[in-house]
Short mmCIF file of C-alpha atoms in Angstrom, two decimals:
data_model
loop_
_atom_site.label_atom_id
_atom_site.label_comp_id
_atom_site.label_asym_id
_atom_site.label_seq_id
_atom_site.Cartn_x
_atom_site.Cartn_y
_atom_site.Cartn_z
CA MET A 1 124.02 85.45 73.31
CA ILE A 2 121.63 84.20 70.60
CA ASP A 3 124.37 82.17 68.88
CA ILE A 4 125.25 80.42 72.15
CA ILE A 5 121.61 79.53 72.81
CA ASP A 6 121.32 78.38 69.21
CA THR A 7 124.27 75.99 69.55
CA TYR A 8 123.86 74.72 73.08
CA TRP A 9 120.12 74.89 73.85
CA LEU A 10 119.66 71.11 73.81
CA TYR A 11 122.70 70.51 76.03
CA PHE A 12 121.41 73.25 78.36
CA LEU A 13 117.96 71.66 78.55
CA VAL A 14 118.71 67.93 78.93
CA GLY A 15 122.48 67.57 79.30
CA GLN A 16 123.98 64.61 77.44
CA TYR A 17 120.64 62.78 77.20
CA PRO A 18 119.86 60.51 75.27
CA ASP A 19 123.55 59.57 74.71
CA GLY A 20 124.39 60.00 78.39
CA PRO A 21 122.67 60.62 81.72
CA LEU A 22 119.85 63.17 81.88
CA GLY A 23 121.02 66.63 82.92
CA GLY A 24 120.43 70.33 82.43
CA LEU A 25 117.30 72.27 83.22
CA VAL A 26 115.10 69.17 83.07
CA LEU A 27 117.19 67.51 85.77
CA THR A 28 116.99 70.67 87.91
CA ILE A 29 113.18 70.66 87.74
CA LEU A 30 112.97 66.89 88.27
CA LEU A 31 115.28 67.06 91.30
CA GLY A 32 113.46 70.02 92.83
CA PHE A 33 110.06 68.44 92.31
CA SER A 34 110.95 64.99 93.66
CA ALA A 35 112.74 66.55 96.65
CA LEU A 36 109.62 68.51 97.57
CA ILE A 37 107.24 65.55 97.07
CA LEU A 38 109.42 63.27 99.22
CA ALA A 39 110.00 65.95 101.86
CA LEU A 40 106.26 66.56 102.31
CA PRO A 41 105.41 63.37 104.29
CA LEU A 42 108.57 63.79 106.37
CA GLY A 43 107.72 67.44 107.03
CA ILE A 44 104.11 66.71 107.96
CA ALA A 45 105.15 63.91 110.35
CA PHE A 46 107.78 66.14 111.99
CA GLY A 47 105.42 69.10 112.09
CA LEU A 48 102.83 66.97 113.92
CA ALA A 49 105.54 65.79 116.33
CA ARG A 50 106.49 69.44 116.98
CA VAL A 51 102.96 70.21 118.26
CA SER A 52 102.46 66.85 119.99
CA GLU A 53 101.59 66.71 123.67
CA ARG A 54 104.05 63.84 124.21
CA ARG A 55 107.40 65.20 125.35
CA TRP A 56 109.42 62.17 124.30
CA LEU A 57 108.25 62.84 120.75
CA ARG A 58 108.32 66.63 120.77
CA TRP A 59 111.74 67.28 122.30
CA PRO A 60 114.02 65.14 120.11
CA VAL A 61 112.23 66.29 116.93
CA THR A 62 112.52 69.95 118.03
CA ALA A 63 116.24 69.46 118.65
CA LEU A 64 116.70 67.85 115.24
CA VAL A 65 114.82 70.67 113.51
CA TYR A 66 117.00 73.28 115.20
CA ILE A 67 120.21 71.41 114.37
CA VAL A 68 119.44 70.87 110.69
CA ARG A 69 118.15 74.42 110.24
CA GLY A 70 121.35 75.76 111.81
CA THR A 71 123.56 73.80 109.41
CA PRO A 72 124.37 75.03 105.89
CA LEU A 73 122.79 72.88 103.16
CA LEU A 74 126.27 72.35 101.73
CA MET A 75 127.27 70.65 104.98
CA VAL A 76 124.23 68.35 104.78
CA ILE A 77 125.21 67.49 101.19
CA PHE A 78 128.74 66.56 102.27
CA TRP A 79 127.35 64.40 105.07
CA ALA A 80 125.07 62.61 102.62
CA TYR A 81 128.00 62.22 100.24
CA PHE A 82 130.07 60.53 102.95
CA PHE A 83 127.47 58.61 104.88
CA LEU A 84 125.20 57.19 102.18
CA PRO A 85 127.80 54.80 100.71
CA SER A 86 128.69 53.39 104.13
CA VAL A 87 125.03 53.06 105.16
CA THR A 88 123.71 51.53 101.96
CA GLY A 89 126.87 49.54 101.27
CA HIS A 90 127.30 50.54 97.65
CA LYS A 91 128.33 53.63 95.74
CA THR A 92 125.61 56.28 95.64
CA GLY A 93 125.10 58.42 92.56
CA GLN A 94 125.14 62.22 92.70
CA PHE A 95 121.40 62.42 92.05
CA ALA A 96 120.55 60.16 95.02
CA THR A 97 123.01 62.02 97.24
CA MET A 98 121.58 65.40 96.35
CA LEU A 99 118.00 64.12 96.66
CA THR A 100 118.65 62.72 100.15
CA ALA A 101 120.26 65.95 101.35
CA LEU A 102 117.44 68.06 99.92
CA VAL A 103 114.72 65.84 101.41
CA ILE A 104 116.24 65.98 104.91
CA PHE A 105 116.95 69.71 104.73
CA ASN A 106 113.58 70.72 103.26
CA GLY A 107 111.72 68.27 105.50
CA MET A 108 112.74 70.39 108.49
CA TYR A 109 111.61 73.62 106.83
CA ILE A 110 108.28 72.04 105.86
CA ALA A 111 107.90 70.81 109.46
CA GLU A 112 108.05 74.45 110.57
CA ILE A 113 105.49 75.47 107.93
CA VAL A 114 103.18 72.67 109.13
CA ARG A 115 103.68 73.63 112.78
CA ALA A 116 102.92 77.31 112.08
CA GLY A 117 99.88 76.26 110.03
CA ILE A 118 98.48 74.09 112.81
CA GLN A 119 99.18 76.69 115.49
CA GLY A 120 97.47 79.31 113.32
CA ILE A 121 94.12 77.50 113.68
CA PRO A 122 92.20 78.74 116.76
CA LYS A 123 92.41 76.39 119.76
CA GLY A 124 88.60 76.22 119.94
CA GLN A 125 88.55 74.09 116.77
CA MET A 126 90.48 71.26 118.43
CA GLU A 127 88.54 71.55 121.68
CA CYS A 128 85.26 71.54 119.79
CA ALA A 129 86.20 68.48 117.71
CA ARG A 130 87.36 66.62 120.82
CA SER A 131 84.20 67.43 122.75
CA LEU A 132 82.14 66.16 119.80
CA GLY A 133 83.77 62.79 120.45
CA LEU A 134 86.54 62.71 117.81
CA SER A 135 89.87 61.26 118.89
CA TYR A 136 93.02 63.44 118.71
CA SER A 137 94.16 61.88 115.44
CA LYS A 138 90.71 62.07 113.86
CA ALA A 139 90.28 65.69 114.97
CA MET A 140 93.69 66.47 113.47
CA ARG A 141 92.87 64.69 110.23
CA TYR A 142 89.31 65.84 109.60
CA VAL A 143 89.17 69.23 111.33
CA ILE A 144 92.58 70.86 111.83
CA LEU A 145 94.72 69.73 108.88
CA PRO A 146 92.19 70.55 106.10
CA GLN A 147 91.93 74.13 107.41
CA ALA A 148 95.66 74.46 108.07
CA GLY A 149 96.45 72.98 104.65
CA ARG A 150 94.72 75.81 102.87
CA ASN A 151 96.79 78.35 104.83
CA MET A 152 99.99 76.44 104.15
CA LEU A 153 99.59 76.17 100.37
CA PRO A 154 101.37 79.47 99.46
CA SER A 155 104.25 78.58 101.79
CA PHE A 156 104.61 75.20 100.06
CA VAL A 157 104.89 76.87 96.66
CA ASN A 158 107.49 79.28 98.07
CA GLN A 159 109.36 76.32 99.50
CA PHE A 160 109.36 74.76 96.03
CA VAL A 161 111.00 77.93 94.67
CA THR A 162 113.63 77.70 97.42
CA THR A 163 114.21 74.02 96.63
CA LEU A 164 114.69 74.76 92.92
CA LYS A 165 117.32 77.35 93.82
CA GLU A 166 118.99 74.91 96.22
CA THR A 167 119.37 72.23 93.53
CA SER A 168 122.09 74.49 92.06
CA LEU A 169 124.37 73.32 94.89
CA GLY A 170 124.48 69.92 93.13
CA TYR A 171 127.13 71.70 91.03
CA ILE A 172 129.61 71.19 93.88
CA ILE A 173 129.33 67.40 93.93
CA GLY A 174 129.39 67.25 90.13
CA LEU A 175 125.70 66.64 89.47
CA ALA A 176 125.01 67.62 85.84
CA GLU A 177 122.13 70.01 86.61
CA VAL A 178 121.72 73.30 84.78
CA SER A 179 124.38 75.33 86.69
CA PHE A 180 126.95 72.58 86.13
CA VAL A 181 126.05 72.36 82.43
CA ALA A 182 126.29 76.15 82.08
CA ASN A 183 129.71 76.09 83.69
CA GLN A 184 130.77 73.38 81.23
CA ILE A 185 129.58 75.52 78.33
CA ASN A 186 131.51 78.45 79.80
CA THR A 187 134.67 76.31 79.95
CA LEU A 188 134.18 75.22 76.32
CA LEU A 189 133.72 78.78 75.08
CA LEU A 190 136.25 80.39 77.44
CA THR A 191 135.62 83.99 76.37
CA ARG A 192 131.88 84.42 76.85
CA PRO A 193 131.17 84.19 80.62
CA VAL A 194 128.80 87.20 80.64
CA ALA A 195 126.51 85.70 77.99
CA VAL A 196 126.58 82.16 79.43
CA PHE A 197 125.89 83.10 83.04
CA SER A 198 123.27 85.70 82.06
CA THR A 199 121.39 82.98 80.16
CA LEU A 200 121.62 80.71 83.19
CA ALA A 201 120.39 83.44 85.54
CA LEU A 202 117.53 84.24 83.17
CA ALA A 203 116.45 80.58 83.03
CA TYR A 204 116.29 80.38 86.83
CA PHE A 205 114.55 83.74 87.02
CA ILE A 206 111.75 82.77 84.62
CA LEU A 207 111.17 79.51 86.50
CA CYS A 208 111.29 80.91 90.04
CA PHE A 209 109.59 84.25 89.40
CA GLY A 210 106.74 82.48 87.63
CA LEU A 211 106.27 80.12 90.56
CA SER A 212 106.48 82.89 93.16
CA ARG A 213 103.73 84.72 91.26
CA VAL A 214 101.61 81.56 91.64
CA ALA A 215 102.24 81.65 95.40
CA TYR A 216 101.29 85.33 95.50
CA PHE A 217 98.08 84.62 93.58
CA LEU A 218 97.18 81.77 95.97
CA GLU A 219 97.77 84.07 98.93
CA VAL A 220 95.57 86.84 97.52
CA ARG A 221 92.81 84.31 96.81
CA ARG A 222 93.05 82.86 100.32
CA ASN A 223 92.82 86.29 101.92
CA ARG A 224 89.78 87.07 99.81
CA GLN A 225 88.08 83.86 100.90
CA ALA A 226 88.91 84.49 104.55
CA THR A 227 87.12 87.81 104.69
CA MET B 1 135.93 52.62 108.16
CA PRO B 2 138.74 53.54 110.62
CA HIS B 3 137.58 54.41 114.13
CA PHE B 4 136.52 57.94 115.02
CA ASP B 5 139.57 59.94 116.06
CA LEU B 6 139.24 63.70 116.45
CA ALA B 7 142.92 64.10 117.33
CA ALA B 8 143.81 63.22 113.74
CA VAL B 9 142.36 66.48 112.46
CA LEU B 10 143.37 68.55 115.49
CA THR B 11 147.08 68.61 114.71
CA ASP B 12 148.55 72.11 114.70
CA GLU B 13 148.48 72.35 110.91
CA PHE B 14 144.87 71.23 110.36
CA ARG B 15 143.56 73.13 113.38
CA GLY B 16 145.19 76.26 111.99
CA TRP B 17 143.49 75.83 108.61
CA LEU B 18 140.07 75.30 110.18
CA LEU B 19 140.48 78.28 112.52
CA GLN B 20 141.56 80.49 109.62
CA GLY B 21 138.47 79.34 107.73
CA LEU B 22 136.18 80.07 110.68
CA LEU B 23 137.67 83.55 111.11
CA LEU B 24 137.30 84.33 107.40
CA SER B 25 133.68 83.13 107.45
CA LEU B 26 132.94 85.39 110.42
CA GLU B 27 134.72 88.28 108.72
CA LEU B 28 132.73 87.71 105.54
CA MET B 29 129.47 87.63 107.49
CA THR B 30 130.29 90.84 109.39
CA ILE B 31 131.31 92.81 106.29
CA VAL B 32 128.32 91.61 104.28
CA TRP B 33 125.93 92.36 107.14
CA LEU B 34 127.24 95.92 107.54
CA LEU B 35 127.02 96.57 103.79
CA ALA B 36 123.67 94.83 103.25
CA LEU B 37 121.71 96.66 105.96
CA PRO B 38 121.97 100.19 104.47
CA LEU B 39 121.41 98.80 100.97
CA ALA B 40 118.33 96.91 102.21
CA THR B 41 116.97 100.03 103.93
CA PHE B 42 117.46 101.98 100.71
CA THR B 43 115.69 99.29 98.65
CA ALA B 44 112.82 99.10 101.16
CA LEU B 45 112.37 102.88 101.06
CA CYS B 46 112.41 102.72 97.25
CA ARG B 47 109.60 100.17 97.31
CA LEU B 48 107.57 102.32 99.73
CA SER B 49 108.25 105.55 97.82
CA SER B 50 105.50 107.59 96.21
CA LEU B 51 107.66 107.92 93.05
CA ALA B 52 106.78 105.22 90.52
CA PRO B 53 110.34 104.85 89.05
CA ALA B 54 111.78 104.34 92.56
CA ARG B 55 109.13 101.69 93.28
CA TRP B 56 110.00 99.93 90.02
CA LEU B 57 113.71 100.01 90.78
CA GLY B 58 113.04 98.45 94.19
CA PHE B 59 110.77 95.79 92.70
CA VAL B 60 113.27 94.81 89.99
CA LEU B 61 116.14 94.64 92.50
CA VAL B 62 114.24 92.49 94.99
CA GLU B 63 112.54 90.09 92.58
CA GLY B 64 115.55 89.81 90.28
CA ILE B 65 117.91 88.89 93.09
CA ARG B 66 115.59 86.66 95.12
CA ASN B 67 114.70 84.44 92.15
CA ILE B 68 118.24 83.57 91.06
CA PRO B 69 120.23 81.04 93.15
CA LEU B 70 123.10 82.44 95.19
CA LEU B 71 125.50 79.98 93.54
CA VAL B 72 124.68 81.36 90.08
CA GLN B 73 125.11 84.92 91.33
CA LEU B 74 128.50 84.11 92.82
CA LEU B 75 129.61 82.42 89.57
CA PHE B 76 128.45 85.52 87.71
CA TRP B 77 130.35 87.83 90.05
CA TYR B 78 133.51 85.81 89.83
CA PHE B 79 133.60 84.86 86.13
CA ALA B 80 131.51 87.48 84.33
CA VAL B 81 131.76 90.75 86.28
CA PRO B 82 135.58 91.11 85.93
CA GLU B 83 135.10 90.85 82.13
CA LEU B 84 132.89 93.92 82.25
CA LEU B 85 135.36 95.99 84.28
CA PRO B 86 138.05 98.20 82.77
CA GLU B 87 141.52 96.66 82.56
CA SER B 88 143.04 98.63 85.46
CA VAL B 89 140.22 97.80 87.88
CA ARG B 90 140.41 94.13 86.90
CA ALA B 91 144.15 94.02 87.57
CA TRP B 92 143.58 95.66 90.95
CA LEU B 93 140.86 93.11 91.74
CA TYR B 94 143.08 90.11 91.00
CA GLU B 95 145.84 91.57 93.16
CA HIS B 96 143.51 92.11 96.12
CA ASN B 97 141.93 88.73 96.88
CA ALA B 98 139.31 88.68 94.11
CA GLU B 99 137.63 85.59 95.63
CA PHE B 100 136.83 87.43 98.85
CA ILE B 101 135.68 90.66 97.17
CA CYS B 102 133.44 88.84 94.67
CA ALA B 103 131.93 86.68 97.42
CA ALA B 104 131.29 89.76 99.58
CA GLY B 105 129.69 91.60 96.64
CA GLY B 106 127.42 88.71 95.67
CA LEU B 107 126.40 87.92 99.24
CA THR B 108 125.69 91.60 99.99
CA LEU B 109 123.28 91.94 97.08
CA TYR B 110 121.62 88.60 97.82
CA THR B 111 121.17 89.30 101.55
CA SER B 112 120.00 92.88 101.05
CA ALA B 113 117.12 91.77 98.80
CA PHE B 114 115.75 89.51 101.54
CA MET B 115 116.36 92.06 104.31
CA ALA B 116 114.63 94.78 102.25
CA GLU B 117 111.39 92.80 102.22
CA ASP B 118 111.51 92.35 106.01
CA ILE B 119 112.14 96.05 106.59
CA ARG B 120 109.37 97.02 104.17
CA SER B 121 106.76 94.80 105.80
CA GLY B 122 107.86 95.97 109.27
CA ILE B 123 107.32 99.63 108.41
CA ARG B 124 104.01 98.85 106.71
CA ALA B 125 102.82 96.96 109.78
CA VAL B 126 102.69 100.13 111.89
CA PRO B 127 99.29 101.71 111.14
CA ILE B 128 99.46 105.15 109.52
CA THR B 129 97.05 106.40 112.20
CA GLN B 130 99.90 106.11 114.73
CA LEU B 131 101.82 108.76 112.82
CA GLU B 132 98.73 110.88 112.36
CA ALA B 133 97.84 110.69 116.05
CA ALA B 134 101.38 111.67 117.04
CA ARG B 135 101.31 114.64 114.68
CA ALA B 136 97.89 115.69 116.03
CA LEU B 137 99.30 115.64 119.56
CA GLY B 138 101.92 118.16 118.48
CA PHE B 139 105.00 115.99 117.79
CA GLY B 140 107.09 117.06 114.79
CA PHE B 141 107.56 114.55 111.93
CA LEU B 142 111.02 113.46 113.09
CA ALA B 143 110.01 113.26 116.73
CA SER B 144 106.94 111.17 115.92
CA MET B 145 109.03 108.85 113.69
CA ARG B 146 111.67 108.49 116.40
CA ARG B 147 109.40 108.21 119.43
CA ILE B 148 106.22 106.59 118.03
CA VAL B 149 106.67 104.78 114.69
CA LEU B 150 110.23 103.40 114.76
CA PRO B 151 110.09 101.87 118.27
CA GLN B 152 107.07 99.85 117.12
CA ALA B 153 108.52 98.98 113.72
CA ILE B 154 111.83 97.79 115.20
CA ARG B 155 110.06 95.22 117.36
CA ILE B 156 108.55 93.78 114.18
CA ILE B 157 111.67 94.07 112.00
CA VAL B 158 114.39 92.66 114.27
CA PRO B 159 113.26 88.98 114.52
CA PRO B 160 113.07 88.45 110.70
CA LEU B 161 116.35 90.37 110.32
CA LEU B 162 117.98 87.98 112.79
CA SER B 163 116.70 85.01 110.82
CA GLN B 164 118.15 86.61 107.66
CA SER B 165 121.45 86.92 109.53
CA LEU B 166 121.26 83.20 110.21
CA ASN B 167 120.65 82.58 106.50
CA LEU B 168 123.60 84.83 105.70
CA TRP B 169 125.81 82.80 108.02
CA LYS B 170 124.78 79.57 106.29
CA ASN B 171 125.11 81.16 102.85
CA THR B 172 128.75 82.15 103.44
CA SER B 173 129.50 78.44 102.90
CA VAL B 174 128.43 78.72 99.23
CA ALA B 175 131.38 81.08 98.63
CA THR B 176 133.56 77.97 98.56
CA VAL B 177 132.55 77.44 94.89
CA ILE B 178 134.55 80.45 93.77
CA GLY B 179 137.47 79.51 96.00
CA THR B 180 137.00 81.89 98.92
CA ALA B 181 139.07 80.30 101.70
CA GLU B 182 136.26 80.27 104.27
CA LEU B 183 135.34 77.46 106.66
CA MET B 184 133.78 75.08 104.12
CA TYR B 185 136.76 75.51 101.77
CA GLN B 186 139.23 74.78 104.56
CA ALA B 187 137.16 71.78 105.67
CA GLN B 188 137.41 70.29 102.17
CA ARG B 189 141.13 71.04 102.20
CA VAL B 190 141.65 69.29 105.55
CA GLU B 191 139.50 66.37 104.40
CA THR B 192 141.59 65.92 101.25
CA ALA B 193 144.86 66.13 103.17
CA SER B 194 143.92 63.93 106.14
CA PHE B 195 141.42 61.43 104.59
CA ARG B 196 139.40 61.99 107.78
CA GLY B 197 136.04 63.09 106.34
CA VAL B 198 133.82 62.24 109.30
CA GLU B 199 136.06 63.94 111.88
CA THR B 200 136.57 67.04 109.74
CA PHE B 201 132.89 67.45 108.98
CA THR B 202 131.94 66.82 112.61
CA LEU B 203 134.17 69.69 113.73
CA THR B 204 132.99 71.96 110.92
CA THR B 205 129.32 71.21 111.62
CA ILE B 206 129.83 72.01 115.31
CA ALA B 207 131.51 75.30 114.38
CA TYR B 208 128.62 76.27 112.09
CA LEU B 209 126.08 75.22 114.72
CA CYS B 210 127.72 77.27 117.49
CA VAL B 211 127.26 80.49 115.52
CA SER B 212 123.80 79.49 114.19
CA LEU B 213 122.41 78.55 117.58
CA THR B 214 123.77 81.77 119.11
CA ILE B 215 121.87 83.78 116.50
CA THR B 216 118.73 81.65 117.08
CA ALA B 217 119.00 82.13 120.85
CA LEU B 218 119.36 85.89 120.33
CA ALA B 219 116.18 85.90 118.21
CA ILE B 220 114.21 83.96 120.84
CA TRP B 221 115.49 86.26 123.60
CA PHE B 222 114.56 89.36 121.63
CA GLN B 223 111.03 88.12 120.96
CA ARG B 224 110.50 87.40 124.68
CA ARG B 225 112.07 90.65 125.88
CA PHE B 226 110.45 92.91 123.25
CA PRO B 227 107.21 91.25 122.13
CA VAL B 228 105.21 92.96 119.37
CA ARG B 229 102.48 95.03 120.97
CA ALA B 230 99.07 95.36 119.42
CA ALA B 231 98.78 98.94 118.12
#
């Protein structure tokens, strides 16, 4: 195992970069991080629509959330793969395809986190803010969301872990992220699948377990503050 | 782009492929579900055990499996695990639909780790005083488990278990990477043969949604019919 890491560690980390496109573990982290950052505004907007009092806003968004959450991510990736070129008019790279699919898919999950966070704040807070003369949007912005945000933070970190794991599906459309690179190394070596895939699993484990510990720590701290 | 024409992918041949895929996906889900539930219960009991080694085993199983992507686990099961098996077992595996067995094995472990956490938190959510009160009233241990603790725990456990079943259903699609001929694999096959991507993926998405929304509806019904009662 050591000899494989010794030979291929750079390829594993950054793919063919700087002679070719960026890949490997760095691309995995970059993709996961940008997907979460871009999905946040979408998720917050949809989460607000899910608790809105206006039916014409709430119902279609609820339907969309249910549909996307009932579809496998792989299906969403294939849709993005087929639709993006015909919508944008030119060939879309694997990174953009994967990013689009992840943003749409995770946006819906974040919408549910936001909805649960808002609904977890006692109703009296909104009523109180409104009766003090704040408008609905101001009450949401200055009273509800800051409190809900603190409760949602651990869920966001957990969602980031999920997103990182989901980037591995880029393998299927040929995106050179770390699973794809590992599979390439396995093909080159032919006889060492146990060592190659164990290294890959270990890399994901260190990344995701570390982050899920951060979420756990945030949760413990929040519960301590609440009491 | 040619106009939308569902009939193009509903010819006898293509419809047969897609139906076979759907059936195999459902079969995969059923087998994995039946295998994962006992394994998850065992893992949850390990994590709740008073024996430290059992707790550690449960912790390692759950955290190890949950923090590695399903795709990587399936690749490991398909490419690496057969290398570790003795020659005769490996030969048997390749004669008996290795893609399906490896997918079922990987999915079972993956699903059981998530289910175990739901079962554990469900059992922990019933206050210990419920058991103590039942014992004080003269119920035996088994009777108080069966009549007092479990009925309350099941109300808490079933909704997250149903949402794990939904995840399992969606995760069966990942098995396509190791060549299991489930719905997603057949969809790609039909798409390649017919050049009708939009029609094929529309049908496939509807098929996935039908099962997903049934599971979701079941979860909503259960939560209305059997709401969690405050202890």
